[in-house]
Amino acid sequence: MMKLLTTLLIGSLVAATAQAGALVDLSANASRPAANDMVRASVYSEVSGKNPAELAQRVNADIAEALKLIRAKAGISVKSGQQSTYPVYSQGQKIDGWRMRSELVLESKDQGSVSDLLGKLQQMRLAVGDVSMLPSPETRRKVEDEATREAILAFQSRAAVIAEQLGKSWKIKQLNVQQGGGMPMPMMRAARGVMMAAEAAPAPLEAGESLVTTNISGQIELAD
């Protein structure tokens, strides 16, 4: 009985292999512009000194004061960014002091409010780090959907051309979808200690667009 089952299984595999058509790997992509309708900016407090506890008090006080101002502005979200404490060495490679930094990250669709807020935060002894423009999540999702539809149509069109030239019918065996593009566009990247309180408020931001791309890769099977 076992011999009969083994023979039937092998026979089924051979038949399935014989019926399978040629496999062809394909890829296609589509890109669409997405409006940079959101601004992301970072501000930070950074101090140096001999006593880490005193530095922490100063940084925490700066951040707490900044949070009060930011939270009073409607339509602007804020979250904690990078925080670091590291030693400052003397020429003799001995620890001569400490430097502490704490960062806040702001996001909003209201570019004017963010620009105004950054100016006020600089007057409070905070420095501006990076300022970038990028598509908001809802804008990005909408454009990704549009690019995905176009990429799938391009994949199907390419598959149909290959099958037609070979006089075959076809079906999709495997499909992979990857999204790309739409990365933040840097508008300002300050060097350490450059953008301090004495500077004027940042200039109005030019939003522009980002290119969002959908890449489709997969495999089709050709059959008679």
GROMACS .gro file of C-alpha atoms in nm:
model
  224
    1MET     CA    1   0.000   0.000   0.000
    2MET     CA    2   0.283   0.243   0.087
    3LYS     CA    3   0.449   0.167  -0.248
    4LEU     CA    4   0.126   0.248  -0.430
    5LEU     CA    5   0.085   0.583  -0.243
    6THR     CA    6   0.446   0.678  -0.316
    7THR     CA    7   0.401   0.600  -0.683
    8LEU     CA    8   0.082   0.808  -0.700
    9LEU     CA    9   0.252   1.104  -0.526
   10ILE     CA   10   0.549   1.096  -0.762
   11GLY     CA   11   0.318   1.068  -1.059
   12SER     CA   12   0.118   1.373  -0.942
   13LEU     CA   13   0.435   1.582  -0.901
   14VAL     CA   14   0.558   1.489  -1.246
   15ALA     CA   15   0.220   1.578  -1.397
   16ALA     CA   16   0.211   1.914  -1.216
   17THR     CA   17   0.563   1.994  -1.336
   18ALA     CA   18   0.474   1.903  -1.691
   19GLN     CA   19   0.167   2.129  -1.681
   20ALA     CA   20   0.352   2.430  -1.537
   21GLY     CA   21   0.440   2.700  -1.788
   22ALA     CA   22   0.749   2.914  -1.823
   23LEU     CA   23   0.808   3.168  -1.546
   24VAL     CA   24   0.906   3.526  -1.626
   25ASP     CA   25   1.034   3.786  -1.378
   26LEU     CA   26   0.901   4.138  -1.433
   27SER     CA   27   0.919   4.479  -1.272
   28ALA     CA   28   0.747   4.813  -1.322
   29ASN     CA   29   0.721   5.142  -1.134
   30ALA     CA   30   0.528   5.466  -1.127
   31SER     CA   31   0.601   5.801  -0.965
   32ARG     CA   32   0.375   6.088  -0.872
   33PRO     CA   33   0.446   6.424  -0.707
   34ALA     CA   34   0.320   6.481  -0.353
   35ALA     CA   35   0.282   6.827  -0.206
   36ASN     CA   36   0.513   6.901   0.086
   37ASP     CA   37   0.228   7.020   0.304
   38MET     CA   38   0.394   6.953   0.642
   39VAL     CA   39   0.695   7.109   0.809
   40ARG     CA   40   0.915   6.925   1.059
   41ALA     CA   41   1.162   7.119   1.271
   42SER     CA   42   1.387   7.041   1.564
   43VAL     CA   43   1.496   7.275   1.843
   44TYR     CA   44   1.734   7.196   2.122
   45SER     CA   45   1.891   7.318   2.441
   46GLU     CA   46   2.262   7.249   2.479
   47VAL     CA   47   2.482   7.353   2.770
   48SER     CA   48   2.834   7.276   2.892
   49GLY     CA   49   2.985   7.283   3.238
   50LYS     CA   50   3.153   7.097   3.517
   51ASN     CA   51   2.850   6.973   3.712
   52PRO     CA   52   2.619   6.727   3.528
   53ALA     CA   53   2.336   6.780   3.779
   54GLU     CA   54   2.337   7.156   3.724
   55LEU     CA   55   2.348   7.106   3.347
   56ALA     CA   56   2.046   6.877   3.366
   57GLN     CA   57   1.851   7.138   3.563
   58ARG     CA   58   1.930   7.408   3.307
   59VAL     CA   59   1.841   7.191   3.007
   60ASN     CA   60   1.522   7.060   3.166
   61ALA     CA   61   1.414   7.415   3.253
   62ASP     CA   62   1.473   7.531   2.894
   63ILE     CA   63   1.277   7.237   2.752
   64ALA     CA   64   0.990   7.281   2.998
   65GLU     CA   65   0.962   7.650   2.909
   66ALA     CA   66   0.970   7.568   2.538
   67LEU     CA   67   0.698   7.304   2.578
   68LYS     CA   68   0.465   7.556   2.740
   69LEU     CA   69   0.503   7.789   2.443
   70ILE     CA   70   0.468   7.514   2.181
   71ARG     CA   71   0.162   7.354   2.342
   72ALA     CA   72  -0.009   7.692   2.351
   73LYS     CA   73   0.002   7.696   1.969
   74ALA     CA   74  -0.289   7.512   1.807
   75GLY     CA   75  -0.212   7.275   1.520
   76ILE     CA   76   0.148   7.204   1.616
   77SER     CA   77   0.248   6.865   1.754
   78VAL     CA   78   0.563   6.814   1.957
   79LYS     CA   79   0.761   6.514   2.079
   80SER     CA   80   1.094   6.453   2.246
   81GLY     CA   81   1.391   6.403   2.014
   82GLN     CA   82   1.746   6.296   2.082
   83GLN     CA   83   1.894   6.346   2.426
   84SER     CA   84   2.262   6.309   2.507
   85THR     CA   85   2.521   6.369   2.774
   86TYR     CA   86   2.888   6.324   2.695
   87PRO     CA   87   3.223   6.425   2.843
   88VAL     CA   88   3.444   6.707   2.718
   89TYR     CA   89   3.812   6.616   2.729
   90SER     CA   90   4.111   6.838   2.791
   91GLN     CA   91   4.430   6.825   2.587
   92GLY     CA   92   4.558   6.566   2.832
   93GLN     CA   93   4.264   6.340   2.747
   94LYS     CA   94   4.114   6.388   3.091
   95ILE     CA   95   3.750   6.473   3.146
   96ASP     CA   96   3.736   6.851   3.174
   97GLY     CA   97   3.359   6.893   3.179
   98TRP     CA   98   3.030   6.777   3.034
   99ARG     CA   99   2.799   6.874   2.751
  100MET     CA  100   2.427   6.800   2.768
  101ARG     CA  101   2.169   6.831   2.491
  102SER     CA  102   1.793   6.773   2.473
  103GLU     CA  103   1.586   6.807   2.157
  104LEU     CA  104   1.221   6.867   2.068
  105VAL     CA  105   1.069   6.784   1.729
  106LEU     CA  106   0.779   6.992   1.595
  107GLU     CA  107   0.541   6.898   1.313
  108SER     CA  108   0.260   7.100   1.158
  109LYS     CA  109   0.083   7.185   0.834
  110ASP     CA  110   0.086   7.552   0.935
  111GLN     CA  111   0.423   7.663   0.802
  112GLY     CA  112   0.373   8.026   0.904
  113SER     CA  113   0.303   7.935   1.267
  114VAL     CA  114   0.607   7.710   1.283
  115SER     CA  115   0.831   7.980   1.135
  116ASP     CA  116   0.700   8.232   1.388
  117LEU     CA  117   0.737   7.984   1.674
  118LEU     CA  118   1.097   7.902   1.583
  119GLY     CA  119   1.184   8.270   1.610
  120LYS     CA  120   1.032   8.292   1.958
  121LEU     CA  121   1.203   7.972   2.072
  122GLN     CA  122   1.541   8.112   1.966
  123GLN     CA  123   1.475   8.414   2.188
  124MET     CA  124   1.436   8.165   2.475
  125ARG     CA  125   1.796   8.040   2.434
  126LEU     CA  126   1.702   7.739   2.222
  127ALA     CA  127   1.880   7.665   1.895
  128VAL     CA  128   1.719   7.545   1.572
  129GLY     CA  129   1.848   7.219   1.430
  130ASP     CA  130   1.697   7.081   1.109
  131VAL     CA  131   1.393   7.221   0.928
  132SER     CA  132   1.241   7.003   0.656
  133MET     CA  133   0.935   6.998   0.433
  134LEU     CA  134   0.759   6.669   0.356
  135PRO     CA  135   0.418   6.529   0.261
  136SER     CA  136   0.180   6.477   0.552
  137PRO     CA  137   0.083   6.112   0.621
  138GLU     CA  138  -0.262   6.152   0.463
  139THR     CA  139  -0.120   6.323   0.154
  140ARG     CA  140   0.147   6.057   0.117
  141ARG     CA  141  -0.107   5.771   0.147
  142LYS     CA  142  -0.329   5.925  -0.120
  143VAL     CA  143  -0.041   5.971  -0.365
  144GLU     CA  144   0.099   5.625  -0.287
  145ASP     CA  145  -0.239   5.473  -0.378
  146GLU     CA  146  -0.239   5.660  -0.709
  147ALA     CA  147   0.118   5.553  -0.787
  148THR     CA  148   0.037   5.193  -0.692
  149ARG     CA  149  -0.256   5.180  -0.935
  150GLU     CA  150  -0.035   5.311  -1.215
  151ALA     CA  151   0.248   5.070  -1.132
  152ILE     CA  152   0.017   4.767  -1.132
  153LEU     CA  153  -0.129   4.871  -1.467
  154ALA     CA  154   0.225   4.907  -1.604
  155PHE     CA  155   0.314   4.560  -1.473
  156GLN     CA  156   0.006   4.407  -1.633
  157SER     CA  157   0.073   4.586  -1.960
  158ARG     CA  158   0.431   4.459  -1.970
  159ALA     CA  159   0.318   4.105  -1.893
  160ALA     CA  160   0.057   4.120  -2.170
  161VAL     CA  161   0.316   4.235  -2.426
  162ILE     CA  162   0.550   3.946  -2.342
  163ALA     CA  163   0.270   3.689  -2.349
  164GLU     CA  164   0.131   3.824  -2.678
  165GLN     CA  165   0.470   3.809  -2.849
  166LEU     CA  166   0.511   3.446  -2.742
  167GLY     CA  167   0.153   3.353  -2.823
  168LYS     CA  168   0.081   3.253  -2.465
  169SER     CA  169  -0.174   3.331  -2.197
  170TRP     CA  170  -0.045   3.444  -1.860
  171LYS     CA  171  -0.124   3.474  -1.491
  172ILE     CA  172   0.049   3.634  -1.195
  173LYS     CA  173   0.239   3.392  -0.972
  174GLN     CA  174   0.399   3.641  -0.735
  175LEU     CA  175   0.377   4.015  -0.674
  176ASN     CA  176   0.579   4.245  -0.447
  177VAL     CA  177   0.493   4.610  -0.382
  178GLN     CA  178   0.743   4.859  -0.239
  179GLN     CA  179   0.694   5.229  -0.167
  180GLY     CA  180   0.973   5.483  -0.189
  181GLY     CA  181   1.052   5.852  -0.218
  182GLY     CA  182   0.879   6.134  -0.037
  183MET     CA  183   1.170   6.185   0.200
  184PRO     CA  184   1.196   6.511   0.399
  185MET     CA  185   1.342   6.799   0.199
  186PRO     CA  186   1.597   6.985   0.417
  187MET     CA  187   1.529   7.358   0.420
  188MET     CA  188   1.774   7.447   0.696
  189ARG     CA  189   2.044   7.253   0.874
  190ALA     CA  190   2.225   7.459   1.133
  191ALA     CA  191   2.577   7.390   1.246
  192ARG     CA  192   2.634   7.359   1.618
  193GLY     CA  193   2.589   7.692   1.791
  194VAL     CA  194   2.511   7.885   1.473
  195MET     CA  195   2.140   7.954   1.506
  196MET     CA  196   2.115   8.102   1.850
  197ALA     CA  197   1.875   8.344   2.009
  198ALA     CA  198   2.028   8.660   1.867
  199GLU     CA  199   1.937   8.560   1.511
  200ALA     CA  200   1.622   8.670   1.336
  201ALA     CA  201   1.325   8.440   1.287
  202PRO     CA  202   1.354   8.193   0.998
  203ALA     CA  203   1.236   8.315   0.658
  204PRO     CA  204   0.906   8.185   0.515
  205LEU     CA  205   0.942   7.828   0.392
  206GLU     CA  206   0.899   7.722   0.029
  207ALA     CA  207   0.711   7.389   0.035
  208GLY     CA  208   0.764   7.241  -0.312
  209GLU     CA  209   0.691   6.877  -0.391
  210SER     CA  210   0.840   6.535  -0.326
  211LEU     CA  211   0.833   6.243  -0.567
  212VAL     CA  212   0.658   5.932  -0.433
  213THR     CA  213   0.738   5.607  -0.615
  214THR     CA  214   0.577   5.262  -0.614
  215ASN     CA  215   0.792   4.971  -0.736
  216ILE     CA  216   0.621   4.650  -0.846
  217SER     CA  217   0.819   4.332  -0.896
  218GLY     CA  218   0.687   3.986  -0.950
  219GLN     CA  219   0.664   3.674  -1.159
  220ILE     CA  220   0.417   3.562  -1.421
  221GLU     CA  221   0.354   3.213  -1.558
  222LEU     CA  222   0.306   3.163  -1.932
  223ALA     CA  223   0.076   2.889  -2.051
  224ASP     CA  224  -0.051   2.768  -2.389
   0.00000   0.00000   0.00000
